[in-house]
Short mmCIF file of C-alpha atoms in Angstrom, two decimals:
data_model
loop_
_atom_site.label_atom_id
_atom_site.label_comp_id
_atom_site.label_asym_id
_atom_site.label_seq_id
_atom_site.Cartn_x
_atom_site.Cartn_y
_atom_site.Cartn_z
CA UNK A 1 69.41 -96.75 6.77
CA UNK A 2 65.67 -95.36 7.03
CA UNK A 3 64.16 -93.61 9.90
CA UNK A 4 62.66 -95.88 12.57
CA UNK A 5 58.65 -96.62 11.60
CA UNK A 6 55.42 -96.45 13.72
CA UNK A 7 55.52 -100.45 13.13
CA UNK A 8 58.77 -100.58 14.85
CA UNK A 9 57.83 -98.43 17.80
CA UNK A 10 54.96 -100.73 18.25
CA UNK A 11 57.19 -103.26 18.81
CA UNK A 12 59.28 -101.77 21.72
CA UNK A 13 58.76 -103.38 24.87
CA UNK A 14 57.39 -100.41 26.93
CA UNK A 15 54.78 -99.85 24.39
CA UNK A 16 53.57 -103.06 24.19
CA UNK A 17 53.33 -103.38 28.08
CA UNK A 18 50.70 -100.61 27.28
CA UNK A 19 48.46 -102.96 25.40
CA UNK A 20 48.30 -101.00 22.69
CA UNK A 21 45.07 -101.29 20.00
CA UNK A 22 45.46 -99.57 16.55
CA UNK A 23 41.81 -97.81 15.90
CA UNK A 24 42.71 -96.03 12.88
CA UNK A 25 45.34 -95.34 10.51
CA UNK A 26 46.02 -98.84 9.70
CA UNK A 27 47.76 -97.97 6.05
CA UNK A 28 50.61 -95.55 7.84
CA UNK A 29 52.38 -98.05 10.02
CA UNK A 30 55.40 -97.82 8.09
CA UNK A 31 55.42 -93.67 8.40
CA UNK A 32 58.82 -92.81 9.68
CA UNK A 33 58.47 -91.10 13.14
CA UNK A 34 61.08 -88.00 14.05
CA UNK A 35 60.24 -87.60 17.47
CA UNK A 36 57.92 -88.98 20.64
CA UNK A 37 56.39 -86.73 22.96
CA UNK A 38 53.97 -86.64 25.37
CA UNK A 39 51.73 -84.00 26.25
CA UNK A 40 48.89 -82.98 28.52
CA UNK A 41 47.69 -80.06 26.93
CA UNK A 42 45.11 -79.49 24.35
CA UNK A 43 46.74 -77.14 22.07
CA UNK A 44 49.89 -79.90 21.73
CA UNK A 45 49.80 -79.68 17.99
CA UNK A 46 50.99 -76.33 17.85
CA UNK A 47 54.50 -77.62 19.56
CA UNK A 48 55.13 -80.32 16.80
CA UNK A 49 57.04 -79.68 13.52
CA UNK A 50 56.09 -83.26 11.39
CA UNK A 51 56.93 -86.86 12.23
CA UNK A 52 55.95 -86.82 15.61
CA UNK A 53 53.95 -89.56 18.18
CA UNK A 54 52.29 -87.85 20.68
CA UNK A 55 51.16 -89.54 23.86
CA UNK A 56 48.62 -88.20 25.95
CA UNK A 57 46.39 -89.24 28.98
CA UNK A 58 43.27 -87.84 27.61
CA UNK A 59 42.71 -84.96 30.01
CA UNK A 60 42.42 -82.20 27.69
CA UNK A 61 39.58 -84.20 25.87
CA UNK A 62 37.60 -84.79 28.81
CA UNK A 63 35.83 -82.21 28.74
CA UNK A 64 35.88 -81.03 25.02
CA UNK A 65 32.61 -81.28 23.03
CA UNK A 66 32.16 -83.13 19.87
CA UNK A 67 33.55 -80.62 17.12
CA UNK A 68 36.24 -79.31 19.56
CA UNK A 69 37.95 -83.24 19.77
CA UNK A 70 37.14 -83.12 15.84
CA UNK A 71 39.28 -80.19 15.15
CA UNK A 72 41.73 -81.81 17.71
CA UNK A 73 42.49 -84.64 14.71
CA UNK A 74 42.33 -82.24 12.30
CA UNK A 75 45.22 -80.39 13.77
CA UNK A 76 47.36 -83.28 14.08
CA UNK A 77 47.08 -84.18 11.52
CA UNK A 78 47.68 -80.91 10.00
CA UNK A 79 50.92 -80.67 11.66
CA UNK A 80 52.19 -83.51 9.94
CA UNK A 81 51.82 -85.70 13.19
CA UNK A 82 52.93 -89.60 12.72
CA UNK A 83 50.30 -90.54 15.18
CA UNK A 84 48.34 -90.02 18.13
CA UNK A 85 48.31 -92.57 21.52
CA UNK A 86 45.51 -92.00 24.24
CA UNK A 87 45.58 -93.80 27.30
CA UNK A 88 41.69 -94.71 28.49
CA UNK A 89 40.40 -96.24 31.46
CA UNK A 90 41.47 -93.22 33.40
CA UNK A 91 40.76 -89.63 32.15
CA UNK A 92 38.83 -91.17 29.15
CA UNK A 93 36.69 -94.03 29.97
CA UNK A 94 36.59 -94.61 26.13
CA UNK A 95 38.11 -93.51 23.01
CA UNK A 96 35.38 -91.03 21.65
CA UNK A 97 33.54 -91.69 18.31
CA UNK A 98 34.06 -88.66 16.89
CA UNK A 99 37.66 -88.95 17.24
CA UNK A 100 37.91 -92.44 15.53
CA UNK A 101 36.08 -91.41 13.01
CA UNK A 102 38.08 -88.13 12.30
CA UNK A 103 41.52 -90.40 12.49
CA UNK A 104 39.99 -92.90 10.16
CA UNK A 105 38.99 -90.00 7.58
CA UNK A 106 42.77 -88.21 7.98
CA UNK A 107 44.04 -91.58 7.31
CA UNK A 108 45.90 -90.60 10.93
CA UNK A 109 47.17 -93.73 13.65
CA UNK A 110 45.23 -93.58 16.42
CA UNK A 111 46.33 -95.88 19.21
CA UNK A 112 44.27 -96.53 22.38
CA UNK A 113 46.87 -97.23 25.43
CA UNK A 114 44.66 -99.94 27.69
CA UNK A 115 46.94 -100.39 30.12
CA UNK A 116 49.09 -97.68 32.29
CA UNK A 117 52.76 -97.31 31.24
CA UNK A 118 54.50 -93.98 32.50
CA UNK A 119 55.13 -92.11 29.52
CA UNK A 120 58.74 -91.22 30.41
CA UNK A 121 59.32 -94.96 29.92
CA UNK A 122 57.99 -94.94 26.53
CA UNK A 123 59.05 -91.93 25.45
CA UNK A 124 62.79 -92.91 26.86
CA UNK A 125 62.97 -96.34 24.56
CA UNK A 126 61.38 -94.99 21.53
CA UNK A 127 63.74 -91.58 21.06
CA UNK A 128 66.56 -93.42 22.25
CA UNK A 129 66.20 -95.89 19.53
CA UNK A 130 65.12 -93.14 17.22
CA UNK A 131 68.78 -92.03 18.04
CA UNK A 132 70.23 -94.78 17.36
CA UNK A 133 68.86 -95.66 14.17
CA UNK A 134 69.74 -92.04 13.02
CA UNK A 135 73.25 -92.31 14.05
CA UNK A 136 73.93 -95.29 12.22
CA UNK A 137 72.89 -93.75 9.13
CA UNK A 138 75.13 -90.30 9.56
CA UNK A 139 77.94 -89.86 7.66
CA UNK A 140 81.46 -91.00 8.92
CA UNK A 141 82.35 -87.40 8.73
CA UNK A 142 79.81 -86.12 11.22
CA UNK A 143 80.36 -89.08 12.63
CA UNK A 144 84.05 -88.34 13.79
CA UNK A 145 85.01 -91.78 12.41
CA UNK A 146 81.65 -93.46 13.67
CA UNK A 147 82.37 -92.05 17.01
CA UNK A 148 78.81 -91.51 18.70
CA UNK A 149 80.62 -90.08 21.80
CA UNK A 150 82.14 -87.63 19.56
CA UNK A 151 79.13 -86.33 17.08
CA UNK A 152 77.57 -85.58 20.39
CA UNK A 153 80.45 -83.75 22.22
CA UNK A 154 80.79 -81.99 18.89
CA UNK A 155 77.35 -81.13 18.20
CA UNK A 156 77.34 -79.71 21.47
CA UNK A 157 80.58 -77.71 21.11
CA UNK A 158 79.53 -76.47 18.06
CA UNK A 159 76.10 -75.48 19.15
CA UNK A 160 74.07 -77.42 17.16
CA UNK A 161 70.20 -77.03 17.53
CA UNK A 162 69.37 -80.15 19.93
CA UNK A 163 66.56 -80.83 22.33
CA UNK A 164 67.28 -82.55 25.86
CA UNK A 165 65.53 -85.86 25.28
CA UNK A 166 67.83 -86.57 22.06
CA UNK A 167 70.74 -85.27 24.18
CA UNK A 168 70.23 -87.43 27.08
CA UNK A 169 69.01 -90.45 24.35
CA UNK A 170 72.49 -89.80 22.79
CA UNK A 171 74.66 -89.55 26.57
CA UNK A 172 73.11 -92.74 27.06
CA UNK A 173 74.13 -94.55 24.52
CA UNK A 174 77.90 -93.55 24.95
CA UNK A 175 77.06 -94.54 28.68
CA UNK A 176 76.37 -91.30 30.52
CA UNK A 177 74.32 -91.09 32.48
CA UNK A 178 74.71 -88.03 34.76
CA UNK A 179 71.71 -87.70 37.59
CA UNK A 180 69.66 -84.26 37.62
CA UNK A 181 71.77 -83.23 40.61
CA UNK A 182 74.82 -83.35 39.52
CA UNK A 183 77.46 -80.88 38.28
CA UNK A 184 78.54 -80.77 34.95
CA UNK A 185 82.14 -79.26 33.88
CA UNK A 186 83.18 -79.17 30.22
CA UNK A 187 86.92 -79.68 29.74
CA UNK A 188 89.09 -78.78 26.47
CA UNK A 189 93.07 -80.09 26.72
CA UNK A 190 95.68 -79.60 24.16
CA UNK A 191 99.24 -81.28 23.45
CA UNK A 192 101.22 -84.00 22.63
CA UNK A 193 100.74 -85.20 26.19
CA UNK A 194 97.20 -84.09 26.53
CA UNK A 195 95.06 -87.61 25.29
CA UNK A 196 92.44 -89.33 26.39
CA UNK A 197 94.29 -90.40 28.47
CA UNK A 198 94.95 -87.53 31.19
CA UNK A 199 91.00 -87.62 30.80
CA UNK A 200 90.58 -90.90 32.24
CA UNK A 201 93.06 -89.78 34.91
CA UNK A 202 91.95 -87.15 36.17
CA UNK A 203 88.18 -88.98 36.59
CA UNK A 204 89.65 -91.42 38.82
CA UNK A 205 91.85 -89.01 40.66
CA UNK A 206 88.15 -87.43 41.59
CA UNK A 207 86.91 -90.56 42.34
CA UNK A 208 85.68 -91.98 39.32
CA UNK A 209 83.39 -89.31 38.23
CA UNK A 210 81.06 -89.98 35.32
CA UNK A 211 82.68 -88.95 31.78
CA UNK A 212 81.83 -88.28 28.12
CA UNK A 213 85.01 -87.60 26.10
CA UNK A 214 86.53 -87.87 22.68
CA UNK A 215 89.38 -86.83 20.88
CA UNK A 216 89.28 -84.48 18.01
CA UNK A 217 92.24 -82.68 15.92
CA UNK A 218 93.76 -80.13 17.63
CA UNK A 219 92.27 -81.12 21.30
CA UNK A 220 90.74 -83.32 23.54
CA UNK A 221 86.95 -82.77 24.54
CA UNK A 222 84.92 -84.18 28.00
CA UNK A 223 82.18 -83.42 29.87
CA UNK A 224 82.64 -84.24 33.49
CA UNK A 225 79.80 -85.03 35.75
CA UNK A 226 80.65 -84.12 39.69
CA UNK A 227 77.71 -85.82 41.49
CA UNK A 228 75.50 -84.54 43.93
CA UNK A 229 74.68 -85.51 47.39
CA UNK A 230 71.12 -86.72 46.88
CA UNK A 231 70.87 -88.64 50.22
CA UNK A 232 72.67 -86.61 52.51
CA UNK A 233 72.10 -85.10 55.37
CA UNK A 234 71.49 -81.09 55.55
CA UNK A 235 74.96 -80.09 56.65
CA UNK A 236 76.30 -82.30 53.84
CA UNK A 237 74.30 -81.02 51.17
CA UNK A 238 75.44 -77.28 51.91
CA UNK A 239 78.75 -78.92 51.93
CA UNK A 240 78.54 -80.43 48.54
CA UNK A 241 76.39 -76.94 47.32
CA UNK A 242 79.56 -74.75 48.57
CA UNK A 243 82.09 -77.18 46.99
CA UNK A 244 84.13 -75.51 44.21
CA UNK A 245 83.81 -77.90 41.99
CA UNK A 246 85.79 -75.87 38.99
CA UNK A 247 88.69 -75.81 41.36
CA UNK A 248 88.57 -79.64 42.20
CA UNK A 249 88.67 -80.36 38.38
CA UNK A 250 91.25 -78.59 37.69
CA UNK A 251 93.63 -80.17 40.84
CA UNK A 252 92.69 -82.51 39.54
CA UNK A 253 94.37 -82.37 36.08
CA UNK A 254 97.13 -80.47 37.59
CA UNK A 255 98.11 -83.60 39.19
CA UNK A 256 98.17 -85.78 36.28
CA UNK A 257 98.69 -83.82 33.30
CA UNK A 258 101.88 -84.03 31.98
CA UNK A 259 104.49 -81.21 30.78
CA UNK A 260 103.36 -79.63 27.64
CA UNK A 261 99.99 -80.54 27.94
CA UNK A 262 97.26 -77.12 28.51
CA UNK A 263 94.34 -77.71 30.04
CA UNK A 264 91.41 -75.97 30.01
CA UNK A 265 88.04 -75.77 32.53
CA UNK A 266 84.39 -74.57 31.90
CA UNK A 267 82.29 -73.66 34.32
CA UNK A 268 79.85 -75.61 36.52
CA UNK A 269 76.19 -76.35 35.26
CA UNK A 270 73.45 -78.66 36.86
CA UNK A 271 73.24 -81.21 34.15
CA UNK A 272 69.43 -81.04 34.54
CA UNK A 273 69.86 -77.35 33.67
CA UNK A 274 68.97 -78.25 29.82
CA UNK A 275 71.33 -79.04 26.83
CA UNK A 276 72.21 -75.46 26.53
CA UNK A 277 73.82 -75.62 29.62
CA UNK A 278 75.96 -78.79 28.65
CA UNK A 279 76.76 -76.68 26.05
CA UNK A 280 77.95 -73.70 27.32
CA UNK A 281 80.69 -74.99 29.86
CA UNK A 282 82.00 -76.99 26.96
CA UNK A 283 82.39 -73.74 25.12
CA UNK A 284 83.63 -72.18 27.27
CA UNK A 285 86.30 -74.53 28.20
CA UNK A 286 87.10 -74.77 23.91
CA UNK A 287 87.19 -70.60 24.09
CA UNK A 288 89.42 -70.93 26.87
CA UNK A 289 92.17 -73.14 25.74
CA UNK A 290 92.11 -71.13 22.36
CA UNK A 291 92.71 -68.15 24.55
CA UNK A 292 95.57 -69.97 26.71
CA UNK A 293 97.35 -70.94 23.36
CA UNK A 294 96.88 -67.58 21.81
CA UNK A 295 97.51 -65.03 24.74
CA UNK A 296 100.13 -64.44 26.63
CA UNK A 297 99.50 -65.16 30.01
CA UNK A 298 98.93 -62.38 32.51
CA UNK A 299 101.80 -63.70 35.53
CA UNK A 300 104.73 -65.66 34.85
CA UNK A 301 103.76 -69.58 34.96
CA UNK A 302 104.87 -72.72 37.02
CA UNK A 303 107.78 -74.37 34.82
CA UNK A 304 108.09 -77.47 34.03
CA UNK A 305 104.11 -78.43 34.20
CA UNK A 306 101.20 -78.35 32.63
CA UNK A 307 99.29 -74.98 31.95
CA UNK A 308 95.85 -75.92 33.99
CA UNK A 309 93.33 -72.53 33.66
CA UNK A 310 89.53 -72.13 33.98
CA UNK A 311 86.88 -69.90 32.00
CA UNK A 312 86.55 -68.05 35.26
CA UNK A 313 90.20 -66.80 34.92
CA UNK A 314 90.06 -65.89 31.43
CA UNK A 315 86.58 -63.91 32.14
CA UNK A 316 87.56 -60.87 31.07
CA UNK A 317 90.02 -62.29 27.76
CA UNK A 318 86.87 -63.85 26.91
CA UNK A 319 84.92 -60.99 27.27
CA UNK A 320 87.04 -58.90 25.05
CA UNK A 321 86.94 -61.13 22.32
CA UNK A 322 83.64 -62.04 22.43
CA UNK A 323 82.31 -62.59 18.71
CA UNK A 324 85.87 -63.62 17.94
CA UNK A 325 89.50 -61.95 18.21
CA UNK A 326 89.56 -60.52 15.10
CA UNK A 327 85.99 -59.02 14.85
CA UNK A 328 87.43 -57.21 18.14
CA UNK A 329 90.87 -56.16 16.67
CA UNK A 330 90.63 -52.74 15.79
CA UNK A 331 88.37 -51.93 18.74
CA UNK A 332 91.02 -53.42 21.16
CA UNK A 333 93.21 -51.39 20.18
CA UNK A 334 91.78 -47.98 20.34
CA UNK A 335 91.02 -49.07 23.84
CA UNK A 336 95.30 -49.70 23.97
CA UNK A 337 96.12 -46.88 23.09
CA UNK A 338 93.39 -44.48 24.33
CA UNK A 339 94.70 -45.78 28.04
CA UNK A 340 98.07 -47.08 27.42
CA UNK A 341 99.49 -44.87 24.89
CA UNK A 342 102.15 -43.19 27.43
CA UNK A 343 103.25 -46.29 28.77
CA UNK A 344 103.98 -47.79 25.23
CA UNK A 345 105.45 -45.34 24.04
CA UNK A 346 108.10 -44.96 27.06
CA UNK A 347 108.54 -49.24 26.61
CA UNK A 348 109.19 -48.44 22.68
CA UNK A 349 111.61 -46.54 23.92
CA UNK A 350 113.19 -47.87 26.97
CA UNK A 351 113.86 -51.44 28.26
CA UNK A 352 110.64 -51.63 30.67
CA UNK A 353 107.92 -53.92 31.91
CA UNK A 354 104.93 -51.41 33.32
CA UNK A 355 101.88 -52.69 31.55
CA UNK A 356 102.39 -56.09 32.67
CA UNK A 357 103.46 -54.37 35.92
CA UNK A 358 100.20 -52.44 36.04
CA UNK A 359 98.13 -55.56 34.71
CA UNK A 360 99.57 -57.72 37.86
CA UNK A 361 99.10 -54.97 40.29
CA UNK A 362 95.38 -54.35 39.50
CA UNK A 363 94.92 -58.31 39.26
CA UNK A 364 95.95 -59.02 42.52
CA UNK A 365 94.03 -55.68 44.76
CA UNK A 366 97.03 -53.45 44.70
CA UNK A 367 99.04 -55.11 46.67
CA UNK A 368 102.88 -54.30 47.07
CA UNK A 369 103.76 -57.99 48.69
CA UNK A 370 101.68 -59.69 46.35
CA UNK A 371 102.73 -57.89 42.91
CA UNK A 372 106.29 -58.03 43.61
CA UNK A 373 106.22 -61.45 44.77
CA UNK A 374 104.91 -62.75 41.94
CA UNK A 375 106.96 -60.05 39.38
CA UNK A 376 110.26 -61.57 41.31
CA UNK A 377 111.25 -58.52 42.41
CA UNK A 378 111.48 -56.15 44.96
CA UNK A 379 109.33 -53.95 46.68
CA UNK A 380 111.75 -50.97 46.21
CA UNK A 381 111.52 -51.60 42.67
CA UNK A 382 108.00 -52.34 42.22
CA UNK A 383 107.21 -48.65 44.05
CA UNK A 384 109.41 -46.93 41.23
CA UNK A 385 107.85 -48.83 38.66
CA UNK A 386 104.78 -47.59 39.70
CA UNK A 387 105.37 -43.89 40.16
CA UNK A 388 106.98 -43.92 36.79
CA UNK A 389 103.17 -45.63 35.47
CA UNK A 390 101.67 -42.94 37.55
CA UNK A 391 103.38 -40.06 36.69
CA UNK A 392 103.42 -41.01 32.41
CA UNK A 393 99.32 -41.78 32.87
CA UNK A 394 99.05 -38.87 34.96
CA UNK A 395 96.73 -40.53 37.34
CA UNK A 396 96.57 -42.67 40.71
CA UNK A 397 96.36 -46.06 39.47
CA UNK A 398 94.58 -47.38 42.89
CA UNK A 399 91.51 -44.94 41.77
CA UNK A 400 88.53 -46.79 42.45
CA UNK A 401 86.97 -45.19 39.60
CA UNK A 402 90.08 -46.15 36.84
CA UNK A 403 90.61 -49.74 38.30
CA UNK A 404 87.94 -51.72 35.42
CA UNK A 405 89.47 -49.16 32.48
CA UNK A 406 93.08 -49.65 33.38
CA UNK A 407 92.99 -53.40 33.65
CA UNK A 408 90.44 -53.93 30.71
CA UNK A 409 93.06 -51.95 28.63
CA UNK A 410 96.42 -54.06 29.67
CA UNK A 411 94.21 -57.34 29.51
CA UNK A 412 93.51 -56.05 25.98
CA UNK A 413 97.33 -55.30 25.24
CA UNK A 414 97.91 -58.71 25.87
CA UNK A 415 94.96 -60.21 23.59
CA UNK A 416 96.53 -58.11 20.67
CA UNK A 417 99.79 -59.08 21.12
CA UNK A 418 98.69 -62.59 20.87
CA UNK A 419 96.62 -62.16 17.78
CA UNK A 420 99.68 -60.85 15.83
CA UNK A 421 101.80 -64.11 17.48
CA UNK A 422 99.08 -66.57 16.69
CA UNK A 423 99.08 -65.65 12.91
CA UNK A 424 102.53 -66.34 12.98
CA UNK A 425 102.40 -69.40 14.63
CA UNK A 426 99.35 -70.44 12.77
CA UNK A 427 97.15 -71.01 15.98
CA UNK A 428 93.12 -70.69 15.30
CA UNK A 429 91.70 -67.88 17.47
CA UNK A 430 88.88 -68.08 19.20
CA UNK A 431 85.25 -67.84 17.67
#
């Protein structure tokens, strides 16, 4: 299906409230048009690529001289612009000669806007139609199966190059429509139990949050949007602003997810942060699940449920690997066995669990009750567990200045051992 014309932007109902008269450029109506933007300042044409309307108020015109709004046209049209719409009666009592007359030469659309439409209005119906009409003519395989919730989530995921007003022109039309204030968390969830499903869920456990979600092969993709507090009162706002929203998202699929499902969490980002932002949590939530099917977990796990984790727990796994698992293989494990290389060799050699030991120790502060709580085992035990890491490392493992060493090394033992496991098992590791 072609691009969306100049003639069929004409035609939208915010633009016609604008009264709009056609001055020049009367042969390029049917020009296809990439993009609409609006822009106050004078040297606009250097931020356009080709195939764009540009609406502007006039100001930077004003007070231009005669060659200066000549060269104006020229540049426009230069830049391969699709047209040019100036609002007069405010900042421009008239369209100038001069730039009629350059339009008319350059064969360039020139529109004079008589009557005042916010720009945001136009702007919103024309790209969001642009989107639409460039959707429908996509490929079903971009497409996910002519999925339009699902080219977007994976555009985003993937990193595509976007801009926010085809973003939010794209949310919309799947129907989300997250305010400025709120709280985006992306969300990546894996199993035979993990469906759209436990998305929908999980938004109504939260109070049916605003969500964007799609299935894909090998997981299930959503953005959540946690709203904000516009109209509340000061105490309440700092109450929303210190809510951990991460944390209530994942409760939240904690208490729905069923057994076998794994669940992953992004971070939080203000959804009128920018597209980038929308897509980094929902990378990081993908990087994270890849990580929670690929390493072995740091602690022993609740049985029976659903593995629920967060970006924020897998900081430093993600850290380690960043630029992919195997990019970071041999590096990983130099820094193994550079730190380790006593304690491996003693568990080669005897039935023993000290790097884990060490890993949970450092994790949790050094703390006896904790460690051996969570080891299931006693605190006698954990203390000779701990001299015998001591005395094969030949250091004091609660040494302020060895604690970010030791447990960057044992996190690292553990994102080895799971890249060996993975190509077993087949798993994709993380990109």
């Amino acid at each position: 299906m072609p691009a969306l014309t100049l003639r069929e932007i004409l035609a939208l109902d915010p633009v016609r409230g604008s009264a709009p008269e056609l001055l020049a450029g009367e042969g390029s109506l049917d020009r296809p048009v990439r993009w609409v933007h609006s822009s106050e300042v004078y040297e606009g044409a250097n931020f356009l690529d080709g195939g764009e309307l540009l609406l502007t108020n006039g100001f930077g015109l004003t007070g231009a001289d005669e060659g200066t709004r000549r060269q104006y046209v020229r540049e426009l049209a230069a830049r391969g612009a699709a047209g040019l719409a100036v609002e007069v009666g405010r900042a421009l009592v008239r369209m100038p000669e001069e730039v009629v007359d350059e339009a008319r030469r350059l064969g360039l659309p020139l529109l004079a806007l008589h009557r005042v439409v916010p720009f945001v209005r136009i702007t919103e119906a024309a790209n969001r139609a642009i989107v639409a009409r460039g959707l429908s003519g996509r490929s079903a395989g971009r497409l996910w199966g002519g999925d339009h919730t699902a080219a977007l989530l994976a555009d985003l995921a993937d990193g595509q190059a976007l801009n926010q007003p085809e973003v939010e022109a794209r949310a919309a039309l799947a129907g989300f429509h997250p305010g400025s204030g709120a709280r985006l968390v992306g969300v990546s969830a894996h199993g035979a139990r993990a469906d759209l499903g436990v998305i929908d869920r999980a938004a109504r456990s939260l109070g049916g949050v605003a969500v964007l979600r799609a299935a894909f092969p090998g997981d299930v993709l959503a953005l959540v949007a946690m709203p904000g507090d516009a109209g509340a009162g000061a105490r309440d706002v700092v109450r929303t602003v210190q809510r951990d929203v991460v944390r209530a998202v994942q409760e939240a699929f904690r208490a729905v997810a069923e057994a076998g499902a794994t669940v992953a969490v992004g971070h939080a980002v203000m959804a009128g942060g920018g597209w980038l932002r929308w897509s980094e949590t929902l990378r990081a939530a993908r990087t994270t699940l890849e990580l929670a099917l690929t390493v072995p977990s740091a602690e022993p796990g609740p049985s029976g449920g659903p593995v629920v984790t967060s970006s924020r727990a897998l900081t430093l796994e993600r850290e380690l690997t960043r630029g992919g698992v195997d990019a970071n293989r041999d590096r990983l494990a130099r820094l193994v066995q550079h730190t380790l290389g006593p304690l491996l060799a003693w568990e080669a050699a005897h039935p023993s669990d000290l790097v884990r030991t060490l890993e949970v120790h450092l994790r949790h502060g050094c703390s006896p009750t904790r460690t051996a709580a969570l080891l299931h085992i006693g605190r006698q035990s954990l203390y000779q567990r701990l001299e015998r890491i001591e005395t094969l490392l030949g250091l004091e493992i609660d040494d302020p200045d060895l604690l970010g060493e030791l447990l960057a090394a044992a996190c690292a033992h553990r994102v080895v051992r799971g890249m060996g496991e993975a190509s077993v098992r087949g798993l994709r590791t993380v990109a």
